[in-house]
mmCIF file of C-alpha atoms in Angstrom:
data_model
loop_
_atom_site.group_PDB
_atom_site.id
_atom_site.type_symbol
_atom_site.label_atom_id
_atom_site.label_comp_id
_atom_site.label_asym_id
_atom_site.label_seq_id
_atom_site.Cartn_x
_atom_site.Cartn_y
_atom_site.Cartn_z
ATOM 1 C CA UNK C 1 45.220 -10.790 -34.675
ATOM 2 C CA UNK C 2 45.416 -14.639 -33.982
ATOM 3 C CA UNK C 3 48.699 -15.962 -32.286
ATOM 4 C CA UNK C 4 49.377 -19.532 -31.469
ATOM 5 C CA UNK C 5 52.050 -21.489 -30.551
ATOM 6 C CA UNK C 6 52.272 -26.191 -30.515
ATOM 7 C CA UNK C 7 53.686 -27.780 -27.862
ATOM 8 C CA UNK C 8 54.304 -31.570 -28.632
ATOM 9 C CA UNK C 9 53.562 -33.414 -25.527
ATOM 10 C CA UNK C 10 54.388 -37.368 -23.841
ATOM 11 C CA UNK C 11 55.624 -39.907 -25.785
ATOM 12 C CA UNK C 12 53.194 -39.994 -28.357
ATOM 13 C CA UNK C 13 54.553 -36.274 -29.569
ATOM 14 C CA UNK C 14 51.072 -34.683 -29.902
ATOM 15 C CA UNK C 15 50.743 -31.329 -30.842
ATOM 16 C CA UNK C 16 48.891 -29.467 -28.108
ATOM 17 C CA UNK C 17 47.737 -25.856 -29.423
ATOM 18 C CA UNK C 18 48.074 -22.281 -26.918
ATOM 19 C CA UNK C 19 45.741 -20.201 -29.320
ATOM 20 C CA UNK C 20 44.883 -16.773 -28.723
ATOM 21 C CA UNK C 21 43.793 -13.621 -29.375
ATOM 22 C CA UNK C 22 46.368 -10.708 -29.426
ATOM 23 C CA UNK C 23 44.260 -7.718 -28.616
ATOM 24 C CA UNK C 24 42.724 -9.434 -25.417
ATOM 25 C CA UNK C 25 44.877 -11.835 -24.641
ATOM 26 C CA UNK C 26 42.138 -14.317 -24.079
ATOM 27 C CA UNK C 27 43.522 -17.792 -24.856
ATOM 28 C CA UNK C 28 42.364 -21.239 -24.965
ATOM 29 C CA UNK C 29 44.086 -24.906 -25.549
ATOM 30 C CA UNK C 30 43.526 -27.282 -28.353
ATOM 31 C CA UNK C 31 44.281 -30.574 -27.089
ATOM 32 C CA UNK C 32 46.256 -31.112 -23.862
ATOM 33 C CA UNK C 33 47.596 -34.238 -24.087
ATOM 34 C CA UNK C 34 48.835 -34.429 -21.247
ATOM 35 C CA UNK C 35 52.741 -32.730 -19.724
ATOM 36 C CA UNK C 36 49.715 -29.955 -17.421
ATOM 37 C CA UNK C 37 53.486 -28.330 -16.114
ATOM 38 C CA UNK C 38 54.800 -27.571 -19.588
ATOM 39 C CA UNK C 39 51.874 -26.564 -20.456
ATOM 40 C CA UNK C 40 50.868 -24.620 -17.785
ATOM 41 C CA UNK C 41 54.912 -22.940 -18.184
ATOM 42 C CA UNK C 42 54.171 -22.206 -21.934
ATOM 43 C CA UNK C 43 51.186 -20.327 -20.384
ATOM 44 C CA UNK C 44 52.740 -18.375 -18.146
ATOM 45 C CA UNK C 45 55.602 -17.516 -20.581
ATOM 46 C CA UNK C 46 53.690 -15.668 -23.634
ATOM 47 C CA UNK C 47 50.812 -13.893 -20.589
ATOM 48 C CA UNK C 48 47.614 -14.981 -21.789
ATOM 49 C CA UNK C 49 44.297 -15.907 -19.701
ATOM 50 C CA UNK C 50 43.083 -18.981 -20.444
ATOM 51 C CA UNK C 51 39.354 -19.422 -20.639
ATOM 52 C CA UNK C 52 38.685 -22.352 -22.321
ATOM 53 C CA UNK C 53 39.981 -25.737 -23.115
ATOM 54 C CA UNK C 54 38.933 -27.285 -26.978
ATOM 55 C CA UNK C 55 39.477 -30.957 -27.496
ATOM 56 C CA UNK C 56 39.346 -32.685 -31.121
ATOM 57 C CA UNK C 57 38.522 -36.210 -30.073
ATOM 58 C CA UNK C 58 38.745 -38.589 -27.116
ATOM 59 C CA UNK C 59 41.845 -40.175 -27.486
ATOM 60 C CA UNK C 60 43.542 -40.407 -24.393
ATOM 61 C CA UNK C 61 47.081 -39.138 -25.678
ATOM 62 C CA UNK C 62 44.996 -35.436 -27.035
ATOM 63 C CA UNK C 63 42.992 -35.420 -23.256
ATOM 64 C CA UNK C 64 45.083 -36.383 -21.231
ATOM 65 C CA UNK C 65 45.814 -32.782 -18.968
ATOM 66 C CA UNK C 66 42.440 -31.704 -19.737
ATOM 67 C CA UNK C 67 41.321 -32.039 -16.620
ATOM 68 C CA UNK C 68 44.300 -30.626 -14.417
ATOM 69 C CA UNK C 69 44.003 -27.619 -16.617
ATOM 70 C CA UNK C 70 40.380 -27.222 -16.392
ATOM 71 C CA UNK C 71 40.282 -27.253 -12.805
ATOM 72 C CA UNK C 72 44.057 -25.299 -12.818
ATOM 73 C CA UNK C 73 42.259 -22.804 -14.647
ATOM 74 C CA UNK C 74 38.302 -23.260 -13.651
ATOM 75 C CA UNK C 75 37.618 -23.356 -16.984
ATOM 76 C CA UNK C 76 34.805 -24.937 -19.408
ATOM 77 C CA UNK C 77 36.096 -28.392 -21.016
ATOM 78 C CA UNK C 78 34.387 -27.636 -24.491
ATOM 79 C CA UNK C 79 34.493 -30.399 -27.270
ATOM 80 C CA UNK C 80 34.647 -32.843 -28.733
ATOM 81 C CA UNK C 81 30.962 -34.399 -30.588
ATOM 82 C CA UNK C 82 28.946 -36.219 -28.071
ATOM 83 C CA UNK C 83 29.665 -39.523 -30.121
ATOM 84 C CA UNK C 84 32.966 -39.600 -28.486
ATOM 85 C CA UNK C 85 31.317 -39.975 -25.038
ATOM 86 C CA UNK C 86 32.624 -44.295 -24.933
ATOM 87 C CA UNK C 87 36.279 -42.776 -25.089
ATOM 88 C CA UNK C 88 35.987 -40.207 -22.483
ATOM 89 C CA UNK C 89 34.152 -42.449 -20.964
ATOM 90 C CA UNK C 90 37.185 -45.116 -21.251
ATOM 91 C CA UNK C 91 39.788 -43.232 -20.297
ATOM 92 C CA UNK C 92 41.277 -45.516 -17.418
ATOM 93 C CA UNK C 93 41.682 -48.163 -19.644
ATOM 94 C CA UNK C 94 43.384 -46.269 -22.253
ATOM 95 C CA UNK C 95 45.450 -45.125 -19.381
ATOM 96 C CA UNK C 96 46.919 -48.719 -18.822
ATOM 97 C CA UNK C 97 46.818 -49.433 -22.612
ATOM 98 C CA UNK C 98 49.254 -46.798 -23.370
ATOM 99 C CA UNK C 99 51.303 -46.437 -20.339
ATOM 100 C CA UNK C 100 49.601 -42.921 -20.080
ATOM 101 C CA UNK C 101 49.634 -42.217 -16.001
ATOM 102 C CA UNK C 102 46.170 -42.719 -14.398
ATOM 103 C CA UNK C 103 43.558 -39.839 -15.587
ATOM 104 C CA UNK C 104 39.265 -40.320 -14.740
ATOM 105 C CA UNK C 105 36.967 -40.465 -17.071
ATOM 106 C CA UNK C 106 35.128 -37.388 -17.288
ATOM 107 C CA UNK C 107 32.925 -35.087 -19.378
ATOM 108 C CA UNK C 108 33.330 -31.767 -21.405
ATOM 109 C CA UNK C 109 31.200 -29.012 -19.838
ATOM 110 C CA UNK C 110 29.275 -28.604 -23.326
ATOM 111 C CA UNK C 111 29.831 -31.083 -26.695
ATOM 112 C CA UNK C 112 29.870 -29.525 -29.816
ATOM 113 C CA UNK C 113 28.396 -29.407 -33.045
ATOM 114 C CA UNK C 114 28.893 -28.792 -36.621
ATOM 115 C CA UNK C 115 27.805 -25.155 -37.738
ATOM 116 C CA UNK C 116 28.505 -24.246 -33.688
ATOM 117 C CA UNK C 117 31.201 -21.551 -32.843
ATOM 118 C CA UNK C 118 33.497 -20.812 -30.102
ATOM 119 C CA UNK C 119 34.822 -17.241 -29.383
ATOM 120 C CA UNK C 120 38.350 -17.263 -27.759
ATOM 121 C CA UNK C 121 38.581 -13.002 -27.346
ATOM 122 C CA UNK C 122 38.311 -11.554 -30.519
ATOM 123 C CA UNK C 123 38.827 -15.207 -32.663
ATOM 124 C CA UNK C 124 35.843 -17.351 -33.927
ATOM 125 C CA UNK C 125 36.656 -20.698 -34.412
ATOM 126 C CA UNK C 126 33.898 -23.001 -36.643
ATOM 127 C CA UNK C 127 33.314 -26.346 -35.992
ATOM 128 C CA UNK C 128 33.144 -28.837 -39.046
ATOM 129 C CA UNK C 129 32.304 -32.692 -37.960
ATOM 130 C CA UNK C 130 34.938 -34.416 -39.141
ATOM 131 C CA UNK C 131 33.675 -38.396 -38.112
ATOM 132 C CA UNK C 132 36.091 -41.515 -39.189
ATOM 133 C CA UNK C 133 39.248 -41.622 -36.987
ATOM 134 C CA UNK C 134 36.893 -41.548 -33.892
ATOM 135 C CA UNK C 135 32.984 -40.897 -34.595
ATOM 136 C CA UNK C 136 32.674 -37.801 -33.001
ATOM 137 C CA UNK C 137 35.643 -36.260 -33.832
ATOM 138 C CA UNK C 138 35.316 -32.320 -35.005
ATOM 139 C CA UNK C 139 38.068 -29.700 -36.054
ATOM 140 C CA UNK C 140 38.435 -26.192 -35.229
ATOM 141 C CA UNK C 141 38.308 -23.877 -38.842
ATOM 142 C CA UNK C 142 39.613 -20.591 -38.039
ATOM 143 C CA UNK C 143 38.109 -18.661 -41.573
ATOM 144 C CA UNK C 144 39.761 -15.588 -41.089
ATOM 145 C CA UNK C 145 43.274 -16.587 -40.725
ATOM 146 C CA UNK C 146 42.586 -19.685 -43.027
ATOM 147 C CA UNK C 147 44.321 -21.845 -40.336
ATOM 148 C CA UNK C 148 42.224 -25.281 -38.741
ATOM 149 C CA UNK C 149 43.589 -27.662 -36.399
ATOM 150 C CA UNK C 150 41.979 -30.999 -37.318
ATOM 151 C CA UNK C 151 43.086 -33.177 -34.880
ATOM 152 C CA UNK C 152 44.251 -36.732 -36.487
ATOM 153 C CA UNK C 153 41.938 -36.471 -39.480
ATOM 154 C CA UNK C 154 44.551 -35.911 -41.765
ATOM 155 C CA UNK C 155 48.506 -34.923 -41.808
ATOM 156 C CA UNK C 156 51.122 -34.218 -43.756
ATOM 157 C CA UNK C 157 51.405 -36.820 -46.097
ATOM 158 C CA UNK C 158 49.070 -39.346 -44.207
ATOM 159 C CA UNK C 159 45.817 -39.680 -42.952
ATOM 160 C CA UNK C 160 44.240 -40.497 -39.341
ATOM 161 C CA UNK C 161 44.239 -44.532 -38.204
ATOM 162 C CA UNK C 162 40.587 -46.330 -38.645
ATOM 163 C CA UNK C 163 41.284 -49.197 -36.863
ATOM 164 C CA UNK C 164 40.244 -48.446 -33.660
ATOM 165 C CA UNK C 165 37.430 -48.527 -32.279
ATOM 166 C CA UNK C 166 34.736 -47.031 -34.594
ATOM 167 C CA UNK C 167 36.544 -45.631 -36.809
ATOM 168 C CA UNK C 168 35.784 -45.894 -40.342
ATOM 169 C CA UNK C 169 38.201 -45.257 -43.324
ATOM 170 C CA UNK C 170 35.542 -44.584 -45.728
ATOM 171 C CA UNK C 171 33.680 -41.676 -43.185
ATOM 172 C CA UNK C 172 37.860 -40.572 -42.572
ATOM 173 C CA UNK C 173 38.174 -39.719 -46.528
ATOM 174 C CA UNK C 174 35.039 -38.253 -47.071
ATOM 175 C CA UNK C 175 35.323 -35.645 -44.359
ATOM 176 C CA UNK C 176 38.752 -34.720 -45.910
ATOM 177 C CA UNK C 177 37.312 -34.735 -48.803
ATOM 178 C CA UNK C 178 34.287 -33.214 -48.561
ATOM 179 C CA UNK C 179 34.439 -31.257 -45.022
ATOM 180 C CA UNK C 180 38.557 -30.230 -44.828
ATOM 181 C CA UNK C 181 39.240 -29.513 -48.606
ATOM 182 C CA UNK C 182 36.715 -27.180 -50.152
ATOM 183 C CA UNK C 183 38.308 -25.113 -47.920
ATOM 184 C CA UNK C 184 40.392 -23.897 -49.379
ATOM 185 C CA UNK C 185 44.061 -25.477 -50.942
ATOM 186 C CA UNK C 186 45.714 -21.938 -49.095
ATOM 187 C CA UNK C 187 43.991 -23.414 -45.791
ATOM 188 C CA UNK C 188 47.201 -24.927 -43.667
ATOM 189 C CA UNK C 189 46.372 -26.646 -40.696
ATOM 190 C CA UNK C 190 47.662 -27.774 -37.448
ATOM 191 C CA UNK C 191 47.425 -31.867 -36.904
ATOM 192 C CA UNK C 192 47.439 -34.165 -34.089
ATOM 193 C CA UNK C 193 50.835 -35.192 -35.188
ATOM 194 C CA UNK C 194 53.868 -34.011 -36.448
ATOM 195 C CA UNK C 195 54.244 -31.058 -39.143
ATOM 196 C CA UNK C 196 52.217 -28.554 -40.711
ATOM 197 C CA UNK C 197 50.493 -28.727 -43.916
ATOM 198 C CA UNK C 198 48.178 -27.238 -45.945
ATOM 199 C CA UNK C 199 45.165 -28.390 -47.809
ATOM 200 C CA UNK C 200 46.491 -28.234 -51.367
ATOM 201 C CA UNK C 201 49.498 -29.506 -50.567
ATOM 202 C CA UNK C 202 47.805 -33.347 -48.885
ATOM 203 C CA UNK C 203 45.550 -32.376 -52.404
ATOM 204 C CA UNK C 204 48.232 -32.506 -54.617
ATOM 205 C CA UNK C 205 50.646 -34.905 -52.967
ATOM 206 C CA UNK C 206 49.215 -36.821 -49.910
ATOM 207 C CA UNK C 207 49.632 -40.497 -51.155
ATOM 208 C CA UNK C 208 46.425 -41.823 -49.400
ATOM 209 C CA UNK C 209 44.924 -39.056 -51.069
ATOM 210 C CA UNK C 210 45.723 -38.152 -55.033
#
């Protein structure tokens, strides 16, 4: 059975998710943006075994604790798509720009592409390529439980910014309308910031999309 817990981290209140399989207790972080000690304590309290770290895109507020946690749990970092390499390579500059503690640049152990799958215990996550907010943004889809982890593509009543380097508004709208919404109105999603919603609710009421 699929389980998840959302833990907002840093002054950006980025939604780091811990997802796990109830049957195997195998778990993964999605977008650990910072506050590694807080996230370690959450894992200990849940009693799960971290097996990998999954990244939707390369912005600092989504990856800030990835390296520390990967070393601590001796696990691989997977994602995002390789088009975000320039962002991961510029993490020291991002730290200076946004007032974050310094972290070194890094590359994941494996880039992810649309059509690939990631296994967390007995849970399967499908990968969708959803550029726009960043050129290499991906989304993790749990089709069985109808839940998506969408990073900064879509929010409740809003959409991702496209004024960062290599952002593209047309690509973002296409990602939402042609990749996410066809999954079904009953799909719920965890955004990179703020409250959860459903694709149906956003399709009907999101002022940037109606």
